[in-house]
Structures are given as C-alpha cells and as structure tokens.
Coordinates of C-alpha atoms in Angstrom, one line a residue:
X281 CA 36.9 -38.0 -75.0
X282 CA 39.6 -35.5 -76.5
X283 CA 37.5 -32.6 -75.4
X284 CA 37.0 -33.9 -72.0
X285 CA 41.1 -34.3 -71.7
X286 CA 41.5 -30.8 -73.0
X287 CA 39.1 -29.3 -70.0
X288 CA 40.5 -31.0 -67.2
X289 CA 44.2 -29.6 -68.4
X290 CA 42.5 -26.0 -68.9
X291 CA 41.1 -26.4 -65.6
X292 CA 44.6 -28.1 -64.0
X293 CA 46.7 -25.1 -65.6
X294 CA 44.2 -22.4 -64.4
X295 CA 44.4 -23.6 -61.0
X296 CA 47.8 -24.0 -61.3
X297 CA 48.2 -20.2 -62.1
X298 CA 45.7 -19.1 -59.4
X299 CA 48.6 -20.8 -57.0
X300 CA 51.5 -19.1 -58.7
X301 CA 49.6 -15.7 -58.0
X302 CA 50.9 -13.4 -55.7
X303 CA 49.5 -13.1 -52.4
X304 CA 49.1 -9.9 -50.1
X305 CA 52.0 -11.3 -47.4
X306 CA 53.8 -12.0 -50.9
X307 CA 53.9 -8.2 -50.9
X308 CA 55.4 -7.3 -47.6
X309 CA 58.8 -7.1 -46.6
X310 CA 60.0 -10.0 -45.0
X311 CA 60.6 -9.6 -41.4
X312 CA 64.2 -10.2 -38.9
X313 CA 64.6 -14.1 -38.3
X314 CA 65.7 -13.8 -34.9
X315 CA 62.4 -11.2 -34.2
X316 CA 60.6 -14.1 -35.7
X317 CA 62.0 -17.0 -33.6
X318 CA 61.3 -15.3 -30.7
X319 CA 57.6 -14.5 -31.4
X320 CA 57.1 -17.8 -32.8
X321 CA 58.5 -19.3 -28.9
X322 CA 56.3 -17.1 -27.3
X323 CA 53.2 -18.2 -29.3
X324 CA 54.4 -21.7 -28.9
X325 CA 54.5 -21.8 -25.4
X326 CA 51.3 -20.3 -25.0
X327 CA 49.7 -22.8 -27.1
X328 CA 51.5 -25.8 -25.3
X329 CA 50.0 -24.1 -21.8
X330 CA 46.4 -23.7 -23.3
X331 CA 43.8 -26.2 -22.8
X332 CA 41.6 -24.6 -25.4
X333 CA 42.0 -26.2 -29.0
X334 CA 40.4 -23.5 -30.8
X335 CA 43.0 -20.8 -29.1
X336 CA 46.3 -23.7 -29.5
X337 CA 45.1 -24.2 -33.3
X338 CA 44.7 -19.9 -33.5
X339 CA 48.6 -20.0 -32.1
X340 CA 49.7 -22.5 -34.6
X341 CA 48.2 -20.0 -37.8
X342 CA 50.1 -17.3 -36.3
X343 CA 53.2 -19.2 -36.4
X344 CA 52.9 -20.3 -39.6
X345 CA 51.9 -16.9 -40.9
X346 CA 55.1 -15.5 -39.2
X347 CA 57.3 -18.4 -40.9
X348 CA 55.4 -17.1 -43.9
X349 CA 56.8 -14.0 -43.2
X350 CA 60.0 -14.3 -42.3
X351 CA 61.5 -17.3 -44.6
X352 CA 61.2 -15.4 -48.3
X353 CA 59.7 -17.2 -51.2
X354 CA 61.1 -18.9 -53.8
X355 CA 60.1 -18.8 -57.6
X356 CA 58.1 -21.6 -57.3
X357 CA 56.6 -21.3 -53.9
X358 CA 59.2 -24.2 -52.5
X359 CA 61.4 -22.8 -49.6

C-alpha cells in the first residue's frame, strides 16, 4: 500500500510540474491593456450578434487568449 501512495504523489508532482512549465504565449511580450480591451469588445460583440455557437465559443478563446496575453503571469500561474 506504501508503494501505491508513493506513485500517485510521483504522478501528482509530475503533473504538477508539467503545469508549472512554460508555455509558448508565456514567451511573448505581453501586449497594451487598452489595445487589448478594445479587441476583446470587438470580439465580444461579434459573438453576442452571432447565432452560430461554434463561431460565439471561437470568440470567447480569443478573448481569453488575449487576457492571456495582456494580464502577465504570476509565479504561480494565479493573476
């Protein structure tokens, strides 16, 4: 049973340190707020006109990518 409790906490801490990993958007510069706000109205908007799901959901990504972007990243991942 002591082996079993020693692989799950291997497998909790490597997973654990695949989150801590640096992304590629980790490596670009973070963008202007205020250029950000702006897109992230415009993509807003067009997904609260849009019928289609598939293209509203697509919209919300590309916000979140661009609050990604322009909010930078704490040690921890927590903003």
């Amino acid at each position: 049973m002591n082996e079993r409790r020693a692989l799950i906490h291997i497998k909790s801490l490597i997973k654990a340190r695949r989150r801590e990993l640096p992304s590629p958007v980790d490596n670009e510069p973070p963008i202007d707020s205020v250029k950000a706000l702006q897109h992230i109205k415009t993509l807003a908007r067009a997904a609260q006109d849009s019928t289609d799901m598939d293209l509203a959901q697509k919209h919300i990504e590309m916000i979140l990518t661009l609050v990604d972007k322009a909010l930078p990243r704490t040690r921890k991942g927590i903003r």
